[in-house]
PDB file of C-alpha atoms in Angstrom:
ATOM      1  CA  MET A1416      -0.382   0.614   0.357  1.00 56.00           C
ATOM      2  CA  GLY A1417       1.339   3.219  -0.996  1.00 53.00           C
ATOM      3  CA  HIS A1418       1.875   6.039   1.807  1.00 52.00           C
ATOM      4  CA  ILE A1419      -0.950   8.065   0.209  1.00 49.00           C
ATOM      5  CA  GLN A1420      -3.498   5.631  -0.302  1.00 56.00           C
ATOM      6  CA  GLU A1421      -2.637   4.290   3.376  1.00 47.00           C
ATOM      7  CA  LYS A1422      -3.311   7.811   4.854  1.00 47.00           C
ATOM      8  CA  LEU A1423      -6.626   8.320   3.204  1.00 47.00           C
ATOM      9  CA  LEU A1424      -7.651   5.124   4.553  1.00 46.00           C
ATOM     10  CA  PHE A1425      -6.937   6.309   7.704  1.00 40.00           C
ATOM     11  CA  LEU A1426      -8.379   9.418   7.453  1.00 43.00           C
ATOM     12  CA  TYR A1427     -11.923   7.433   5.867  1.00 47.00           C
ATOM     13  CA  LYS A1428     -11.898   4.914   8.805  1.00 44.00           C
ATOM     14  CA  PHE A1429     -11.088   7.817  11.427  1.00 42.00           C
ATOM     15  CA  SER A1430     -14.604   9.658   9.452  1.00 45.00           C
ATOM     16  CA  ARG A1431     -16.219   6.319  10.296  1.00 52.00           C
ATOM     17  CA  ALA A1432     -14.982   5.702  13.588  1.00 48.00           C
ATOM     18  CA  PRO A1433     -13.155   7.884  15.539  1.00 44.00           C
ATOM     19  CA  LYS A1434     -13.631   5.908  18.814  1.00 45.00           C
ATOM     20  CA  GLN A1435     -12.307   3.168  17.726  1.00 42.00           C
ATOM     21  CA  ILE A1436      -9.288   4.498  14.907  1.00 41.00           C
ATOM     22  CA  GLY A1437      -8.247   7.396  17.640  1.00 41.00           C
ATOM     23  CA  SER A1438      -6.351   9.604  14.932  1.00 40.00           C
ATOM     24  CA  ILE A1439      -6.614  11.151  11.647  1.00 40.00           C
ATOM     25  CA  THR A1440      -3.456  10.044   9.894  1.00 51.00           C
ATOM     26  CA  PRO A1441      -1.132   7.545  10.819  1.00 51.00           C
ATOM     27  CA  SER A1442       1.400   7.014  13.315  1.00 64.00           C
ATOM     28  CA  SER A1443       4.699   8.463  11.909  1.00 79.00           C
ATOM     29  CA  MET A1444       8.581   6.447  11.368  1.00 87.00           C
ATOM     30  CA  PHE A1445       9.357   8.683  14.256  1.00 90.00           C
ATOM     31  CA  LEU A1446       7.556   6.584  17.190  1.00 93.00           C
ATOM     32  CA  ALA A1447       7.672   3.356  15.768  1.00 93.00           C
ATOM     33  CA  LYS A1448      11.155   3.824  16.102  1.00 93.00           C
ATOM     34  CA  LYS A1449      10.923   5.085  19.971  1.00 94.00           C
ATOM     35  CA  MET A1450       8.353   2.590  20.923  1.00 95.00           C
ATOM     36  CA  LEU A1451      10.644  -0.694  18.774  1.00 96.00           C
ATOM     37  CA  GLU A1452      14.038   0.972  20.331  1.00 95.00           C
ATOM     38  CA  GLN A1453      13.283   0.370  23.975  1.00 96.00           C
ATOM     39  CA  VAL A1454      12.051  -3.542  22.859  1.00 96.00           C
ATOM     40  CA  ASN A1455      15.081  -6.257  23.813  1.00 95.00           C
ATOM     41  CA  TRP A1456      14.610  -7.681  20.357  1.00 95.00           C
ATOM     42  CA  LYS A1457      17.442 -10.393  21.295  1.00 93.00           C
ATOM     43  CA  ARG A1458      15.484 -11.439  23.893  1.00 93.00           C
ATOM     44  CA  VAL A1459      11.893 -12.155  22.484  1.00 96.00           C
ATOM     45  CA  GLU A1460      10.256 -14.913  21.060  1.00 97.00           C
ATOM     46  CA  HIS A1461       6.423 -13.272  21.216  1.00 98.00           C
ATOM     47  CA  ILE A1462       5.177 -10.245  20.452  1.00 98.00           C
ATOM     48  CA  ALA A1463       2.403  -8.863  19.391  1.00 98.00           C
ATOM     49  CA  GLU A1464       0.717  -5.237  18.457  1.00 98.00           C
ATOM     50  CA  LEU A1465      -2.565  -4.079  19.067  1.00 98.00           C
ATOM     51  CA  GLY A1466      -4.618  -2.365  17.081  1.00 95.00           C
ATOM     52  CA  ALA A1467      -2.272  -2.508  13.924  1.00 95.00           C
ATOM     53  CA  GLY A1468      -4.280  -0.181  11.475  1.00 92.00           C
ATOM     54  CA  THR A1469      -2.661   0.141   9.172  1.00 90.00           C
ATOM     55  CA  GLY A1470       0.811  -1.621   9.432  1.00 93.00           C
ATOM     56  CA  ALA A1471       2.445   2.285  10.404  1.00 90.00           C
ATOM     57  CA  ILE A1472       4.376   0.497  12.867  1.00 93.00           C
ATOM     58  CA  THR A1473       3.897  -3.335  12.069  1.00 95.00           C
ATOM     59  CA  LYS A1474       6.554  -2.222   8.794  1.00 93.00           C
ATOM     60  CA  TYR A1475       9.131  -1.584  11.054  1.00 94.00           C
ATOM     61  CA  ILE A1476       8.856  -4.669  13.155  1.00 94.00           C
ATOM     62  CA  ASP A1477      11.220  -6.794  10.205  1.00 87.00           C
ATOM     63  CA  ALA A1478      14.181  -4.150  10.743  1.00 89.00           C
ATOM     64  CA  VAL A1479      14.342  -4.812  13.642  1.00 94.00           C
ATOM     65  CA  ASN A1480      13.246  -8.278  14.335  1.00 93.00           C
ATOM     66  CA  LEU A1481      16.777 -10.157  13.616  1.00 85.00           C
ATOM     67  CA  GLN A1482      15.584 -13.464  15.596  1.00 87.00           C
ATOM     68  CA  HIS A1483      12.620 -13.917  13.665  1.00 92.00           C
ATOM     69  CA  ALA A1484      10.086 -13.288  17.281  1.00 95.00           C
ATOM     70  CA  ASN A1485       6.253 -14.793  16.346  1.00 97.00           C
ATOM     71  CA  VAL A1486       4.489 -11.970  15.897  1.00 98.00           C
ATOM     72  CA  MET A1487       0.759 -11.192  16.584  1.00 98.00           C
ATOM     73  CA  LEU A1488      -1.422  -8.604  15.930  1.00 98.00           C
ATOM     74  CA  PHE A1489      -4.978  -7.786  16.502  1.00 98.00           C
ATOM     75  CA  GLU A1490      -7.145  -5.035  15.109  1.00 96.00           C
ATOM     76  CA  MET A1491     -10.584  -5.015  15.259  1.00 94.00           C
ATOM     77  CA  ASP A1492     -11.606  -2.773  11.831  1.00 93.00           C
ATOM     78  CA  ALA A1493     -11.763  -6.118   9.400  1.00 94.00           C
ATOM     79  CA  LEU A1494     -10.596  -4.065   6.077  1.00 93.00           C
ATOM     80  CA  LEU A1495      -7.559  -3.188   7.848  1.00 93.00           C
ATOM     81  CA  ARG A1496      -7.714  -7.083   8.436  1.00 96.00           C
ATOM     82  CA  ASP A1497      -7.671  -8.460   6.060  1.00 96.00           C
ATOM     83  CA  GLN A1498      -4.716  -5.400   4.709  1.00 95.00           C
ATOM     84  CA  LEU A1499      -3.518  -6.492   7.447  1.00 96.00           C
ATOM     85  CA  THR A1500      -3.177 -10.332   6.439  1.00 97.00           C
ATOM     86  CA  ARG A1501      -2.173  -9.951   3.386  1.00 96.00           C
ATOM     87  CA  ARG A1502       1.256  -7.514   3.809  1.00 95.00           C
ATOM     88  CA  PHE A1503       2.464  -9.740   6.240  1.00 96.00           C
ATOM     89  CA  PRO A1504       2.049 -13.657   5.826  1.00 96.00           C
ATOM     90  CA  ALA A1505       4.361 -13.789   8.366  1.00 95.00           C
ATOM     91  CA  TYR A1506       2.527 -12.643  11.198  1.00 97.00           C
ATOM     92  CA  THR A1507      -0.681 -14.070  12.646  1.00 97.00           C
ATOM     93  CA  CYS A1508      -3.989 -11.664  12.555  1.00 97.00           C
ATOM     94  CA  TYR A1509      -6.707 -11.042  15.404  1.00 98.00           C
ATOM     95  CA  ALA A1510      -9.504  -9.287  15.415  1.00 96.00           C
ATOM     96  CA  ASP A1511      -9.818  -8.579  19.439  1.00 96.00           C
ATOM     97  CA  ALA A1512      -7.552  -8.087  21.578  1.00 97.00           C
ATOM     98  CA  CYS A1513     -10.321  -8.799  24.699  1.00 97.00           C
ATOM     99  CA  ASN A1514      -9.170 -12.158  23.957  1.00 97.00           C
ATOM    100  CA  LEU A1515      -5.697 -12.675  23.521  1.00 97.00           C
ATOM    101  CA  GLN A1516      -5.495 -15.207  26.141  1.00 97.00           C
ATOM    102  CA  GLU A1517      -7.847 -16.921  23.576  1.00 97.00           C
ATOM    103  CA  ALA A1518      -4.670 -15.940  21.183  1.00 98.00           C
ATOM    104  CA  LEU A1519      -2.411 -17.622  22.512  1.00 98.00           C
ATOM    105  CA  GLU A1520      -4.055 -20.392  23.137  1.00 97.00           C
ATOM    106  CA  ASN A1521      -4.532 -20.951  20.317  1.00 96.00           C
ATOM    107  CA  GLU A1522      -0.745 -20.357  19.409  1.00 96.00           C
ATOM    108  CA  ARG A1523       0.150 -22.509  21.699  1.00 97.00           C
ATOM    109  CA  ILE A1524       2.094 -19.617  23.078  1.00 97.00           C
ATOM    110  CA  GLU A1525       2.275 -19.626  27.731  1.00 97.00           C
ATOM    111  CA  HIS A1526       3.510 -15.263  27.502  1.00 98.00           C
ATOM    112  CA  LEU A1527       4.085 -13.279  25.191  1.00 98.00           C
ATOM    113  CA  ASP A1528       7.884 -11.191  26.083  1.00 98.00           C
ATOM    114  CA  CYS A1529       5.960  -7.821  24.781  1.00 98.00           C
ATOM    115  CA  ILE A1530       2.911  -5.846  23.815  1.00 98.00           C
ATOM    116  CA  LEU A1531       2.961  -2.987  21.695  1.00 98.00           C
ATOM    117  CA  SER A1532      -0.230  -1.054  21.475  1.00 97.00           C
ATOM    118  CA  GLY A1533      -1.954   1.909  19.522  1.00 93.00           C
ATOM    119  CA  LEU A1534      -5.166   1.748  20.754  1.00 94.00           C
ATOM    120  CA  PRO A1535      -6.829   4.736  22.045  1.00 91.00           C
ATOM    121  CA  PHE A1536      -7.649   2.876  25.531  1.00 92.00           C
ATOM    122  CA  PHE A1537      -8.941   7.214  26.441  1.00 85.00           C
ATOM    123  CA  ASN A1538     -11.357   6.841  23.827  1.00 88.00           C
ATOM    124  CA  PHE A1539     -12.751   3.398  25.115  1.00 92.00           C
ATOM    125  CA  PRO A1540     -15.096   3.303  28.345  1.00 94.00           C
ATOM    126  CA  GLN A1541     -13.727   2.068  31.750  1.00 94.00           C
ATOM    127  CA  GLN A1542     -14.946  -1.264  31.709  1.00 96.00           C
ATOM    128  CA  LEU A1543     -13.955  -1.750  28.284  1.00 96.00           C
ATOM    129  CA  ARG A1544     -10.440  -0.528  29.597  1.00 95.00           C
ATOM    130  CA  ASP A1545     -10.346  -2.653  32.228  1.00 96.00           C
ATOM    131  CA  GLN A1546     -11.136  -5.943  30.522  1.00 97.00           C
ATOM    132  CA  LEU A1547      -8.375  -4.100  28.498  1.00 97.00           C
ATOM    133  CA  MET A1548      -5.210  -3.690  30.481  1.00 97.00           C
ATOM    134  CA  GLU A1549      -6.173  -7.378  32.409  1.00 97.00           C
ATOM    135  CA  GLN A1550      -5.505  -9.647  29.707  1.00 98.00           C
ATOM    136  CA  ILE A1551      -2.315  -7.344  28.848  1.00 98.00           C
ATOM    137  CA  VAL A1552      -1.787  -8.100  31.996  1.00 98.00           C
ATOM    138  CA  THR A1553      -1.913 -11.495  32.434  1.00 97.00           C
ATOM    139  CA  SER A1554      -0.582 -12.263  28.209  1.00 98.00           C
ATOM    140  CA  LEU A1555       2.891 -10.851  29.642  1.00 98.00           C
ATOM    141  CA  LYS A1556       4.812 -12.959  31.039  1.00 98.00           C
ATOM    142  CA  PRO A1557       6.844 -10.983  34.612  1.00 97.00           C
ATOM    143  CA  GLY A1558       8.915  -8.658  33.530  1.00 97.00           C
ATOM    144  CA  GLY A1559       7.425  -8.272  29.847  1.00 98.00           C
ATOM    145  CA  LEU A1560       7.625  -5.443  28.694  1.00 98.00           C
ATOM    146  CA  PHE A1561       4.479  -3.768  27.425  1.00 98.00           C
ATOM    147  CA  ILE A1562       4.517  -0.118  25.634  1.00 98.00           C
ATOM    148  CA  ALA A1563       1.578   2.115  24.372  1.00 97.00           C
ATOM    149  CA  PHE A1564       1.342   5.286  22.658  1.00 95.00           C
ATOM    150  CA  GLN A1565      -1.355   7.849  23.523  1.00 93.00           C
ATOM    151  CA  TYR A1566      -1.851  11.398  23.011  1.00 91.00           C
ATOM    152  CA  SER A1567      -2.249  12.665  26.079  1.00 91.00           C
ATOM    153  CA  GLN A1568      -1.070  11.128  29.953  1.00 92.00           C
ATOM    154  CA  GLN A1569      -4.658  10.318  30.525  1.00 91.00           C
ATOM    155  CA  MET A1570      -3.452   6.824  30.896  1.00 92.00           C
ATOM    156  CA  LYS A1571      -0.740   7.883  33.184  1.00 94.00           C
ATOM    157  CA  LYS A1572      -2.428   6.921  36.278  1.00 94.00           C
ATOM    158  CA  GLN A1573      -4.036   3.677  35.655  1.00 94.00           C
ATOM    159  CA  LEU A1574      -0.980   2.513  33.489  1.00 96.00           C
ATOM    160  CA  SER A1575       1.472   3.120  36.754  1.00 96.00           C
ATOM    161  CA  GLY A1576      -0.967   0.989  39.167  1.00 96.00           C
ATOM    162  CA  LEU A1577      -0.502  -2.093  37.198  1.00 96.00           C
ATOM    163  CA  PHE A1578       3.186  -1.797  36.019  1.00 98.00           C
ATOM    164  CA  GLU A1579       6.335  -1.068  36.500  1.00 97.00           C
ATOM    165  CA  MET A1580       6.041   2.590  34.366  1.00 96.00           C
ATOM    166  CA  GLU A1581       9.923   2.385  33.203  1.00 96.00           C
ATOM    167  CA  HIS A1582       9.955   5.923  30.538  1.00 95.00           C
ATOM    168  CA  VAL A1583       7.073   7.760  28.815  1.00 96.00           C
ATOM    169  CA  HIS A1584       8.833   9.621  25.884  1.00 96.00           C
ATOM    170  CA  TYR A1585       7.341  12.774  23.940  1.00 94.00           C
ATOM    171  CA  VAL A1586       7.193  12.028  20.307  1.00 93.00           C
ATOM    172  CA  PRO A1587       6.262  16.007  18.975  1.00 91.00           C
ATOM    173  CA  TRP A1588       7.023  14.980  15.337  1.00 87.00           C
ATOM    174  CA  ASN A1589       4.069  12.552  14.934  1.00 84.00           C
ATOM    175  CA  ILE A1590       1.137  14.041  14.345  1.00 83.00           C
ATOM    176  CA  PRO A1591      -1.013  13.879  17.152  1.00 86.00           C
ATOM    177  CA  PRO A1592       2.479  14.560  18.837  1.00 91.00           C
ATOM    178  CA  ALA A1593       2.107  11.715  21.438  1.00 92.00           C
ATOM    179  CA  PHE A1594       3.719   9.669  24.178  1.00 95.00           C
ATOM    180  CA  VAL A1595       5.048   6.683  24.432  1.00 96.00           C
ATOM    181  CA  TYR A1596       4.848   4.797  27.384  1.00 97.00           C
ATOM    182  CA  VAL A1597       6.957   2.044  28.576  1.00 98.00           C
ATOM    183  CA  CYS A1598       6.051  -0.444  31.195  1.00 98.00           C
ATOM    184  CA  ARG A1599       7.742  -3.503  33.040  1.00 98.00           C
ATOM    185  CA  ARG A1600       5.235  -5.990  34.519  1.00 98.00           C
ATOM    186  CA  ARG A1601       5.560  -6.867  37.991  1.00 94.00           C
ATOM    187  CA  LEU A1602       8.042  -9.291  38.520  1.00 88.00           C
TER     188      LEU A1602
END
């Protein structure tokens, strides 16, 4: 998919479901790099990306995934999920991050080493947020990383209660500017 096509598709999807998509434009290369550079790829066997969208972050994974870790993608939107499946045939693709545990069982994976997230948590009702967080915490191995970008610091309190907050990076060169939360599941 070309860069312009990706942006137009994203804008269209945003106009149809702004609370689910969360932004008018796909994540930038700067945001993708900031997220991916937090991961020790030599020690990752299983990783998931939640809210993979048009693959704006996914497309950079191959360049850093030198040990060929197993990559699972989650995307609610059926059209975007279909495109992800065609673009990244080596990765498994699932619809609902609320069924993360079920997907792991299906893949015969006990725990994930890392979860990347582009889900717009603050747009979701608290009950859905809590359900997603419960799935994320349960799915990560102790000491595993949860790396999420958000467009505000509204989730900082909830994330601090669930994880060791290692860092919050500000990425000004994204539209809109974003915060990358680097969180670790407590041992």
